[in-house]
Amino acid sequence: MTDLSGKTALITGSARGIGRAIALRYASRGANVVVNYAGNKDAAMATAADVERLGGRAITVQANVAVVADIHRLFNEAAARFGEIDIAVANAGVELIGIDFVDITEEQFDRLFTINTKGTFFTLQTAARRVADNGRILYVGSTTTAVPVAREGLYGSSKIAPRYAVEVLAQELADRGVTVNTILPTAIEGAGVFTEFDPDHPVRQFVSRPGRIGRRMGTVEDVADAAEYFASDLAAWVSGQTLLVTGGSFQ
């Protein structure tokens, strides 16, 4: 079992969904957790309470990753409470799918690129400056950056730039022993646009096709498994890599 005792993990967008699952997984392995949220304080407090129930220590920090000053404050508050930051997970983002490329508006473009691209870029940059030597940096992206999907052009485009940044940072931080990796989840039940949706949603037919283990959607626990691996000693010499969490499918 992974031992994260004494380590501190900062996870953006960790009040719910994938971020929450990673926060709870790290807490169950002994880590202190910085729970970040943009607006849902109640959900963040509930996550922090669950972290402490699992034996970890937690703080909640409201910060909007679209605002660079908020990102800096997030890391400052984490360091003030726990000292060194050992693990940083750039998870916060927004989804907007089901829109033809020709119908994308400037307002939609600005929103997704401000949060998913700019916000993640500067989260990674701040993590590169602040994470302790031999630490871990993770980016939670999307399989739409690996396999183009019709009507998801805006979302996939906004998520692809940080993948490049991860591979650059992996090289630039190698001498410090800091690993930088990407996780690309498929459609995940209980996360993003799939937090609450009709059981007859077309995505269920999509994921039930042959070629996917269990012919099911992914779960937040599937993603937390990958995040645990990358945070562990087993991945100390794995950096600049991209791991698809798809059950064997390419999407």
PDB file of C-alpha atoms in Angstrom:
ATOM      1  CA  MET A   1       0.000   0.000   0.000  1.00  0.00           C
ATOM      2  CA  THR A   2       1.199   3.525  -0.811  1.00  0.00           C
ATOM      3  CA  ASP A   3       2.467   5.414   2.224  1.00  0.00           C
ATOM      4  CA  LEU A   4       1.975   9.173   2.031  1.00  0.00           C
ATOM      5  CA  SER A   5       2.366   9.788   5.756  1.00  0.00           C
ATOM      6  CA  GLY A   6       3.694  13.259   6.490  1.00  0.00           C
ATOM      7  CA  LYS A   7       3.202  14.457   2.914  1.00  0.00           C
ATOM      8  CA  THR A   8       0.951  17.303   1.837  1.00  0.00           C
ATOM      9  CA  ALA A   9      -1.186  17.149  -1.294  1.00  0.00           C
ATOM     10  CA  LEU A  10      -2.833  20.171  -2.905  1.00  0.00           C
ATOM     11  CA  ILE A  11      -5.623  19.328  -5.351  1.00  0.00           C
ATOM     12  CA  THR A  12      -7.437  22.002  -7.317  1.00  0.00           C
ATOM     13  CA  GLY A  13     -11.143  21.508  -7.778  1.00  0.00           C
ATOM     14  CA  SER A  14     -11.308  18.920  -5.025  1.00  0.00           C
ATOM     15  CA  ALA A  15     -14.694  19.664  -3.481  1.00  0.00           C
ATOM     16  CA  ARG A  16     -16.346  17.016  -5.628  1.00  0.00           C
ATOM     17  CA  GLY A  17     -15.922  14.583  -8.501  1.00  0.00           C
ATOM     18  CA  ILE A  18     -12.471  13.376  -9.492  1.00  0.00           C
ATOM     19  CA  GLY A  19     -10.677  15.905  -7.307  1.00  0.00           C
ATOM     20  CA  ARG A  20     -12.592  14.786  -4.239  1.00  0.00           C
ATOM     21  CA  ALA A  21     -11.834  11.122  -4.969  1.00  0.00           C
ATOM     22  CA  ILE A  22      -8.117  11.877  -5.241  1.00  0.00           C
ATOM     23  CA  ALA A  23      -8.210  13.918  -2.034  1.00  0.00           C
ATOM     24  CA  LEU A  24      -9.841  11.072  -0.116  1.00  0.00           C
ATOM     25  CA  ARG A  25      -7.481   8.490  -1.591  1.00  0.00           C
ATOM     26  CA  TYR A  26      -4.423  10.484  -0.554  1.00  0.00           C
ATOM     27  CA  ALA A  27      -5.903  11.043   2.908  1.00  0.00           C
ATOM     28  CA  SER A  28      -6.474   7.307   3.276  1.00  0.00           C
ATOM     29  CA  ARG A  29      -2.770   6.845   2.601  1.00  0.00           C
ATOM     30  CA  GLY A  30      -1.780   9.309   5.315  1.00  0.00           C
ATOM     31  CA  ALA A  31      -1.446  12.631   3.483  1.00  0.00           C
ATOM     32  CA  ASN A  32      -2.477  16.083   4.612  1.00  0.00           C
ATOM     33  CA  VAL A  33      -4.848  17.533   2.022  1.00  0.00           C
ATOM     34  CA  VAL A  34      -5.502  21.043   0.765  1.00  0.00           C
ATOM     35  CA  VAL A  35      -9.085  21.059  -0.539  1.00  0.00           C
ATOM     36  CA  ASN A  36      -9.595  23.773  -3.135  1.00  0.00           C
ATOM     37  CA  TYR A  37     -12.932  25.046  -4.374  1.00  0.00           C
ATOM     38  CA  ALA A  38     -14.144  27.929  -6.511  1.00  0.00           C
ATOM     39  CA  GLY A  39     -17.641  28.449  -5.132  1.00  0.00           C
ATOM     40  CA  ASN A  40     -19.165  25.411  -3.401  1.00  0.00           C
ATOM     41  CA  LYS A  41     -17.989  25.892   0.175  1.00  0.00           C
ATOM     42  CA  ASP A  42     -20.370  23.298   1.620  1.00  0.00           C
ATOM     43  CA  ALA A  43     -19.025  20.576  -0.685  1.00  0.00           C
ATOM     44  CA  ALA A  44     -15.447  21.560   0.179  1.00  0.00           C
ATOM     45  CA  MET A  45     -16.165  21.403   3.894  1.00  0.00           C
ATOM     46  CA  ALA A  46     -17.752  17.979   3.455  1.00  0.00           C
ATOM     47  CA  THR A  47     -14.660  16.734   1.607  1.00  0.00           C
ATOM     48  CA  ALA A  48     -12.383  18.131   4.313  1.00  0.00           C
ATOM     49  CA  ALA A  49     -14.480  16.425   6.986  1.00  0.00           C
ATOM     50  CA  ASP A  50     -14.134  13.114   5.147  1.00  0.00           C
ATOM     51  CA  VAL A  51     -10.370  13.630   4.856  1.00  0.00           C
ATOM     52  CA  GLU A  52     -10.166  14.019   8.624  1.00  0.00           C
ATOM     53  CA  ARG A  53     -12.443  11.044   9.157  1.00  0.00           C
ATOM     54  CA  LEU A  54      -9.885   9.004   7.217  1.00  0.00           C
ATOM     55  CA  GLY A  55      -7.142  10.199   9.545  1.00  0.00           C
ATOM     56  CA  GLY A  56      -5.675  13.028   7.503  1.00  0.00           C
ATOM     57  CA  ARG A  57      -5.500  16.723   8.229  1.00  0.00           C
ATOM     58  CA  ALA A  58      -7.254  19.136   5.885  1.00  0.00           C
ATOM     59  CA  ILE A  59      -7.827  22.781   5.115  1.00  0.00           C
ATOM     60  CA  THR A  60     -10.199  24.297   2.585  1.00  0.00           C
ATOM     61  CA  VAL A  61      -9.095  27.215   0.423  1.00  0.00           C
ATOM     62  CA  GLN A  62     -11.393  29.142  -1.864  1.00  0.00           C
ATOM     63  CA  ALA A  63      -9.479  30.084  -5.004  1.00  0.00           C
ATOM     64  CA  ASN A  64     -10.481  30.525  -8.629  1.00  0.00           C
ATOM     65  CA  VAL A  65      -7.748  29.067 -10.856  1.00  0.00           C
ATOM     66  CA  ALA A  66      -8.768  31.511 -13.581  1.00  0.00           C
ATOM     67  CA  VAL A  67      -7.186  34.216 -11.417  1.00  0.00           C
ATOM     68  CA  VAL A  68      -3.401  33.869 -11.129  1.00  0.00           C
ATOM     69  CA  ALA A  69      -3.310  35.783  -7.845  1.00  0.00           C
ATOM     70  CA  ASP A  70      -5.754  33.232  -6.405  1.00  0.00           C
ATOM     71  CA  ILE A  71      -3.455  30.371  -7.442  1.00  0.00           C
ATOM     72  CA  HIS A  72      -0.530  32.014  -5.651  1.00  0.00           C
ATOM     73  CA  ARG A  73      -2.658  32.567  -2.551  1.00  0.00           C
ATOM     74  CA  LEU A  74      -3.792  28.932  -2.634  1.00  0.00           C
ATOM     75  CA  PHE A  75      -0.210  27.682  -2.536  1.00  0.00           C
ATOM     76  CA  ASN A  76       0.747  30.280   0.088  1.00  0.00           C
ATOM     77  CA  GLU A  77      -2.063  29.220   2.414  1.00  0.00           C
ATOM     78  CA  ALA A  78      -1.189  25.556   1.916  1.00  0.00           C
ATOM     79  CA  ALA A  79       2.453  26.200   2.801  1.00  0.00           C
ATOM     80  CA  ALA A  80       1.515  28.365   5.791  1.00  0.00           C
ATOM     81  CA  ARG A  81      -0.585  25.538   7.218  1.00  0.00           C
ATOM     82  CA  PHE A  82       1.473  22.468   6.346  1.00  0.00           C
ATOM     83  CA  GLY A  83       4.934  23.647   5.295  1.00  0.00           C
ATOM     84  CA  GLU A  84       6.259  21.895   2.216  1.00  0.00           C
ATOM     85  CA  ILE A  85       3.877  20.840  -0.545  1.00  0.00           C
ATOM     86  CA  ASP A  86       4.813  17.397  -1.825  1.00  0.00           C
ATOM     87  CA  ILE A  87       2.062  16.677  -4.343  1.00  0.00           C
ATOM     88  CA  ALA A  88       0.124  19.099  -6.546  1.00  0.00           C
ATOM     89  CA  VAL A  89      -2.753  17.969  -8.733  1.00  0.00           C
ATOM     90  CA  ALA A  90      -4.044  20.366 -11.403  1.00  0.00           C
ATOM     91  CA  ASN A  91      -7.567  19.019 -11.655  1.00  0.00           C
ATOM     92  CA  ALA A  92      -9.896  22.038 -11.745  1.00  0.00           C
ATOM     93  CA  GLY A  93     -11.688  22.579 -15.027  1.00  0.00           C
ATOM     94  CA  VAL A  94     -15.027  22.971 -16.750  1.00  0.00           C
ATOM     95  CA  GLU A  95     -16.682  20.928 -19.483  1.00  0.00           C
ATOM     96  CA  LEU A  96     -18.757  22.114 -22.395  1.00  0.00           C
ATOM     97  CA  ILE A  97     -19.589  19.436 -24.938  1.00  0.00           C
ATOM     98  CA  GLY A  98     -22.207  18.719 -27.577  1.00  0.00           C
ATOM     99  CA  ILE A  99     -21.563  21.898 -29.569  1.00  0.00           C
ATOM    100  CA  ASP A 100     -20.702  21.958 -33.272  1.00  0.00           C
ATOM    101  CA  PHE A 101     -17.400  23.711 -33.943  1.00  0.00           C
ATOM    102  CA  VAL A 102     -19.098  26.291 -36.168  1.00  0.00           C
ATOM    103  CA  ASP A 103     -21.445  27.242 -33.322  1.00  0.00           C
ATOM    104  CA  ILE A 104     -18.813  27.953 -30.646  1.00  0.00           C
ATOM    105  CA  THR A 105     -19.083  31.518 -29.369  1.00  0.00           C
ATOM    106  CA  GLU A 106     -16.335  33.851 -28.274  1.00  0.00           C
ATOM    107  CA  GLU A 107     -17.809  33.902 -24.772  1.00  0.00           C
ATOM    108  CA  GLN A 108     -17.660  30.093 -24.566  1.00  0.00           C
ATOM    109  CA  PHE A 109     -14.103  30.089 -25.898  1.00  0.00           C
ATOM    110  CA  ASP A 110     -12.947  32.683 -23.381  1.00  0.00           C
ATOM    111  CA  ARG A 111     -14.531  30.834 -20.447  1.00  0.00           C
ATOM    112  CA  LEU A 112     -13.021  27.433 -21.222  1.00  0.00           C
ATOM    113  CA  PHE A 113      -9.607  28.691 -22.187  1.00  0.00           C
ATOM    114  CA  THR A 114      -9.417  30.976 -19.167  1.00  0.00           C
ATOM    115  CA  ILE A 115     -10.118  28.109 -16.751  1.00  0.00           C
ATOM    116  CA  ASN A 116      -8.876  24.970 -18.510  1.00  0.00           C
ATOM    117  CA  THR A 117      -5.842  26.405 -20.278  1.00  0.00           C
ATOM    118  CA  LYS A 118      -4.705  29.544 -18.473  1.00  0.00           C
ATOM    119  CA  GLY A 119      -5.774  28.297 -15.040  1.00  0.00           C
ATOM    120  CA  THR A 120      -4.070  24.938 -15.456  1.00  0.00           C
ATOM    121  CA  PHE A 121      -0.954  26.461 -17.025  1.00  0.00           C
ATOM    122  CA  PHE A 122      -0.367  28.776 -14.078  1.00  0.00           C
ATOM    123  CA  THR A 123      -1.274  26.063 -11.576  1.00  0.00           C
ATOM    124  CA  LEU A 124       1.457  23.908 -13.117  1.00  0.00           C
ATOM    125  CA  GLN A 125       3.875  26.825 -13.120  1.00  0.00           C
ATOM    126  CA  THR A 126       3.218  27.619  -9.460  1.00  0.00           C
ATOM    127  CA  ALA A 127       3.508  23.953  -8.562  1.00  0.00           C
ATOM    128  CA  ALA A 128       6.848  23.798 -10.378  1.00  0.00           C
ATOM    129  CA  ARG A 129       8.096  26.623  -8.180  1.00  0.00           C
ATOM    130  CA  ARG A 130       6.603  25.445  -4.904  1.00  0.00           C
ATOM    131  CA  VAL A 131       6.558  21.623  -4.842  1.00  0.00           C
ATOM    132  CA  ALA A 132       9.353  20.129  -2.749  1.00  0.00           C
ATOM    133  CA  ASP A 133      12.281  18.282  -4.300  1.00  0.00           C
ATOM    134  CA  ASN A 134      11.315  14.699  -5.231  1.00  0.00           C
ATOM    135  CA  GLY A 135       7.700  15.778  -5.258  1.00  0.00           C
ATOM    136  CA  ARG A 136       4.887  14.997  -7.675  1.00  0.00           C
ATOM    137  CA  ILE A 137       2.867  17.132 -10.079  1.00  0.00           C
ATOM    138  CA  LEU A 138      -0.171  15.715 -11.877  1.00  0.00           C
ATOM    139  CA  TYR A 139      -2.490  17.084 -14.526  1.00  0.00           C
ATOM    140  CA  VAL A 140      -5.968  15.613 -14.954  1.00  0.00           C
ATOM    141  CA  GLY A 141      -6.864  16.100 -18.604  1.00  0.00           C
ATOM    142  CA  SER A 142      -9.310  14.437 -20.964  1.00  0.00           C
ATOM    143  CA  THR A 143      -9.235  11.654 -23.550  1.00  0.00           C
ATOM    144  CA  THR A 144     -10.591  14.201 -26.042  1.00  0.00           C
ATOM    145  CA  THR A 145      -6.977  15.398 -26.304  1.00  0.00           C
ATOM    146  CA  ALA A 146      -5.883  11.931 -27.448  1.00  0.00           C
ATOM    147  CA  VAL A 147      -8.756  11.071 -29.788  1.00  0.00           C
ATOM    148  CA  PRO A 148     -10.708  13.870 -31.498  1.00  0.00           C
ATOM    149  CA  VAL A 149     -14.443  13.699 -30.827  1.00  0.00           C
ATOM    150  CA  ALA A 150     -17.079  15.478 -32.892  1.00  0.00           C
ATOM    151  CA  ARG A 151     -18.862  18.303 -31.033  1.00  0.00           C
ATOM    152  CA  GLU A 152     -16.140  18.448 -28.377  1.00  0.00           C
ATOM    153  CA  GLY A 153     -13.720  20.659 -30.278  1.00  0.00           C
ATOM    154  CA  LEU A 154     -13.748  23.529 -27.798  1.00  0.00           C
ATOM    155  CA  TYR A 155     -13.366  21.381 -24.696  1.00  0.00           C
ATOM    156  CA  GLY A 156     -10.616  19.202 -26.161  1.00  0.00           C
ATOM    157  CA  SER A 157      -8.754  22.224 -27.524  1.00  0.00           C
ATOM    158  CA  SER A 158      -8.786  23.895 -24.122  1.00  0.00           C
ATOM    159  CA  LYS A 159      -7.379  20.787 -22.437  1.00  0.00           C
ATOM    160  CA  ILE A 160      -4.563  19.956 -24.835  1.00  0.00           C
ATOM    161  CA  ALA A 161      -2.085  22.785 -24.131  1.00  0.00           C
ATOM    162  CA  PRO A 162      -1.373  21.663 -20.538  1.00  0.00           C
ATOM    163  CA  ARG A 163      -0.374  18.214 -21.860  1.00  0.00           C
ATOM    164  CA  TYR A 164       2.497  19.868 -23.705  1.00  0.00           C
ATOM    165  CA  ALA A 165       3.406  21.901 -20.624  1.00  0.00           C
ATOM    166  CA  VAL A 166       3.573  18.706 -18.556  1.00  0.00           C
ATOM    167  CA  GLU A 167       6.129  17.172 -20.907  1.00  0.00           C
ATOM    168  CA  VAL A 168       8.249  20.334 -20.843  1.00  0.00           C
ATOM    169  CA  LEU A 169       8.110  20.583 -17.047  1.00  0.00           C
ATOM    170  CA  ALA A 170       9.096  16.933 -16.691  1.00  0.00           C
ATOM    171  CA  GLN A 171      12.395  17.787 -18.362  1.00  0.00           C
ATOM    172  CA  GLU A 172      12.939  21.080 -16.571  1.00  0.00           C
ATOM    173  CA  LEU A 173      12.293  19.602 -13.113  1.00  0.00           C
ATOM    174  CA  ALA A 174      14.182  16.334 -13.586  1.00  0.00           C
ATOM    175  CA  ASP A 175      17.274  17.530 -11.721  1.00  0.00           C
ATOM    176  CA  ARG A 176      15.115  18.156  -8.647  1.00  0.00           C
ATOM    177  CA  GLY A 177      13.601  14.675  -8.802  1.00  0.00           C
ATOM    178  CA  VAL A 178      10.105  16.095  -9.337  1.00  0.00           C
ATOM    179  CA  THR A 179       7.913  13.991 -11.612  1.00  0.00           C
ATOM    180  CA  VAL A 180       5.236  15.548 -13.806  1.00  0.00           C
ATOM    181  CA  ASN A 181       2.582  13.377 -15.445  1.00  0.00           C
ATOM    182  CA  THR A 182      -0.843  13.492 -17.075  1.00  0.00           C
ATOM    183  CA  ILE A 183      -3.933  11.373 -16.436  1.00  0.00           C
ATOM    184  CA  LEU A 184      -6.531  11.271 -19.223  1.00  0.00           C
ATOM    185  CA  PRO A 185      -9.837   9.855 -17.972  1.00  0.00           C
ATOM    186  CA  THR A 186     -12.648   8.704 -20.209  1.00  0.00           C
ATOM    187  CA  ALA A 187     -16.273   9.611 -19.408  1.00  0.00           C
ATOM    188  CA  ILE A 188     -16.396   9.351 -15.615  1.00  0.00           C
ATOM    189  CA  GLU A 189     -19.635   8.736 -13.762  1.00  0.00           C
ATOM    190  CA  GLY A 190     -20.019  11.195 -10.907  1.00  0.00           C
ATOM    191  CA  ALA A 191     -17.697  13.828 -12.407  1.00  0.00           C
ATOM    192  CA  GLY A 192     -18.090  16.881 -14.610  1.00  0.00           C
ATOM    193  CA  VAL A 193     -21.100  16.785 -16.905  1.00  0.00           C
ATOM    194  CA  PHE A 194     -21.750  13.227 -15.746  1.00  0.00           C
ATOM    195  CA  THR A 195     -22.285  14.147 -12.093  1.00  0.00           C
ATOM    196  CA  GLU A 196     -26.019  13.849 -12.599  1.00  0.00           C
ATOM    197  CA  PHE A 197     -27.469  12.619 -15.868  1.00  0.00           C
ATOM    198  CA  ASP A 198     -30.206  10.434 -17.277  1.00  0.00           C
ATOM    199  CA  PRO A 199     -29.504   6.665 -17.099  1.00  0.00           C
ATOM    200  CA  ASP A 200     -30.526   6.556 -20.782  1.00  0.00           C
ATOM    201  CA  HIS A 201     -27.948   9.189 -21.777  1.00  0.00           C
ATOM    202  CA  PRO A 202     -26.292   8.278 -25.135  1.00  0.00           C
ATOM    203  CA  VAL A 203     -22.890   8.043 -23.454  1.00  0.00           C
ATOM    204  CA  ARG A 204     -24.008   4.799 -21.827  1.00  0.00           C
ATOM    205  CA  GLN A 205     -24.487   3.213 -25.254  1.00  0.00           C
ATOM    206  CA  PHE A 206     -21.098   4.586 -26.317  1.00  0.00           C
ATOM    207  CA  VAL A 207     -19.168   3.107 -23.399  1.00  0.00           C
ATOM    208  CA  SER A 208     -20.984  -0.225 -23.514  1.00  0.00           C
ATOM    209  CA  ARG A 209     -19.488  -1.137 -26.892  1.00  0.00           C
ATOM    210  CA  PRO A 210     -16.872  -3.920 -27.126  1.00  0.00           C
ATOM    211  CA  GLY A 211     -13.305  -2.940 -26.314  1.00  0.00           C
ATOM    212  CA  ARG A 212     -13.794  -1.552 -22.823  1.00  0.00           C
ATOM    213  CA  ILE A 213     -13.292  -3.614 -19.675  1.00  0.00           C
ATOM    214  CA  GLY A 214     -16.669  -4.212 -18.095  1.00  0.00           C
ATOM    215  CA  ARG A 215     -18.355  -2.200 -20.856  1.00  0.00           C
ATOM    216  CA  ARG A 216     -19.002   0.556 -18.325  1.00  0.00           C
ATOM    217  CA  MET A 217     -18.248   4.168 -17.648  1.00  0.00           C
ATOM    218  CA  GLY A 218     -15.183   5.024 -15.632  1.00  0.00           C
ATOM    219  CA  THR A 219     -15.470   5.822 -11.947  1.00  0.00           C
ATOM    220  CA  VAL A 220     -13.757   8.445  -9.843  1.00  0.00           C
ATOM    221  CA  GLU A 221     -12.030   5.591  -8.027  1.00  0.00           C
ATOM    222  CA  ASP A 222     -10.479   4.439 -11.318  1.00  0.00           C
ATOM    223  CA  VAL A 223      -8.881   7.864 -11.664  1.00  0.00           C
ATOM    224  CA  ALA A 224      -7.837   7.920  -8.004  1.00  0.00           C
ATOM    225  CA  ASP A 225      -6.028   4.608  -8.602  1.00  0.00           C
ATOM    226  CA  ALA A 226      -3.898   6.283 -11.268  1.00  0.00           C
ATOM    227  CA  ALA A 227      -3.303   9.338  -9.087  1.00  0.00           C
ATOM    228  CA  GLU A 228      -2.179   7.101  -6.238  1.00  0.00           C
ATOM    229  CA  TYR A 229       0.298   5.333  -8.508  1.00  0.00           C
ATOM    230  CA  PHE A 230       1.846   8.563  -9.741  1.00  0.00           C
ATOM    231  CA  ALA A 231       2.160   9.836  -6.147  1.00  0.00           C
ATOM    232  CA  SER A 232       3.828   6.635  -4.964  1.00  0.00           C
ATOM    233  CA  ASP A 233       7.467   5.583  -4.809  1.00  0.00           C
ATOM    234  CA  LEU A 234       6.701   3.117  -7.615  1.00  0.00           C
ATOM    235  CA  ALA A 235       6.490   6.067 -10.018  1.00  0.00           C
ATOM    236  CA  ALA A 236       9.629   7.856  -8.834  1.00  0.00           C
ATOM    237  CA  TRP A 237      11.286   7.337 -12.245  1.00  0.00           C
ATOM    238  CA  VAL A 238       8.169   7.859 -14.362  1.00  0.00           C
ATOM    239  CA  SER A 239       7.837  11.402 -15.665  1.00  0.00           C
ATOM    240  CA  GLY A 240       6.515  13.242 -18.696  1.00  0.00           C
ATOM    241  CA  GLN A 241       4.048  10.419 -19.303  1.00  0.00           C
ATOM    242  CA  THR A 242       0.373  10.287 -20.221  1.00  0.00           C
ATOM    243  CA  LEU A 243      -1.862   7.552 -18.829  1.00  0.00           C
ATOM    244  CA  LEU A 244      -5.255   6.889 -20.392  1.00  0.00           C
ATOM    245  CA  VAL A 245      -7.795   5.652 -17.867  1.00  0.00           C
ATOM    246  CA  THR A 246     -10.291   4.155 -20.282  1.00  0.00           C
ATOM    247  CA  GLY A 247     -10.653   0.462 -19.558  1.00  0.00           C
ATOM    248  CA  GLY A 248      -8.716  -0.407 -22.727  1.00  0.00           C
ATOM    249  CA  SER A 249     -10.652   1.776 -25.162  1.00  0.00           C
ATOM    250  CA  PHE A 250      -9.028   4.690 -27.000  1.00  0.00           C
ATOM    251  CA  GLN A 251     -11.727   7.091 -25.812  1.00  0.00           C
TER     252      GLN A 251
END
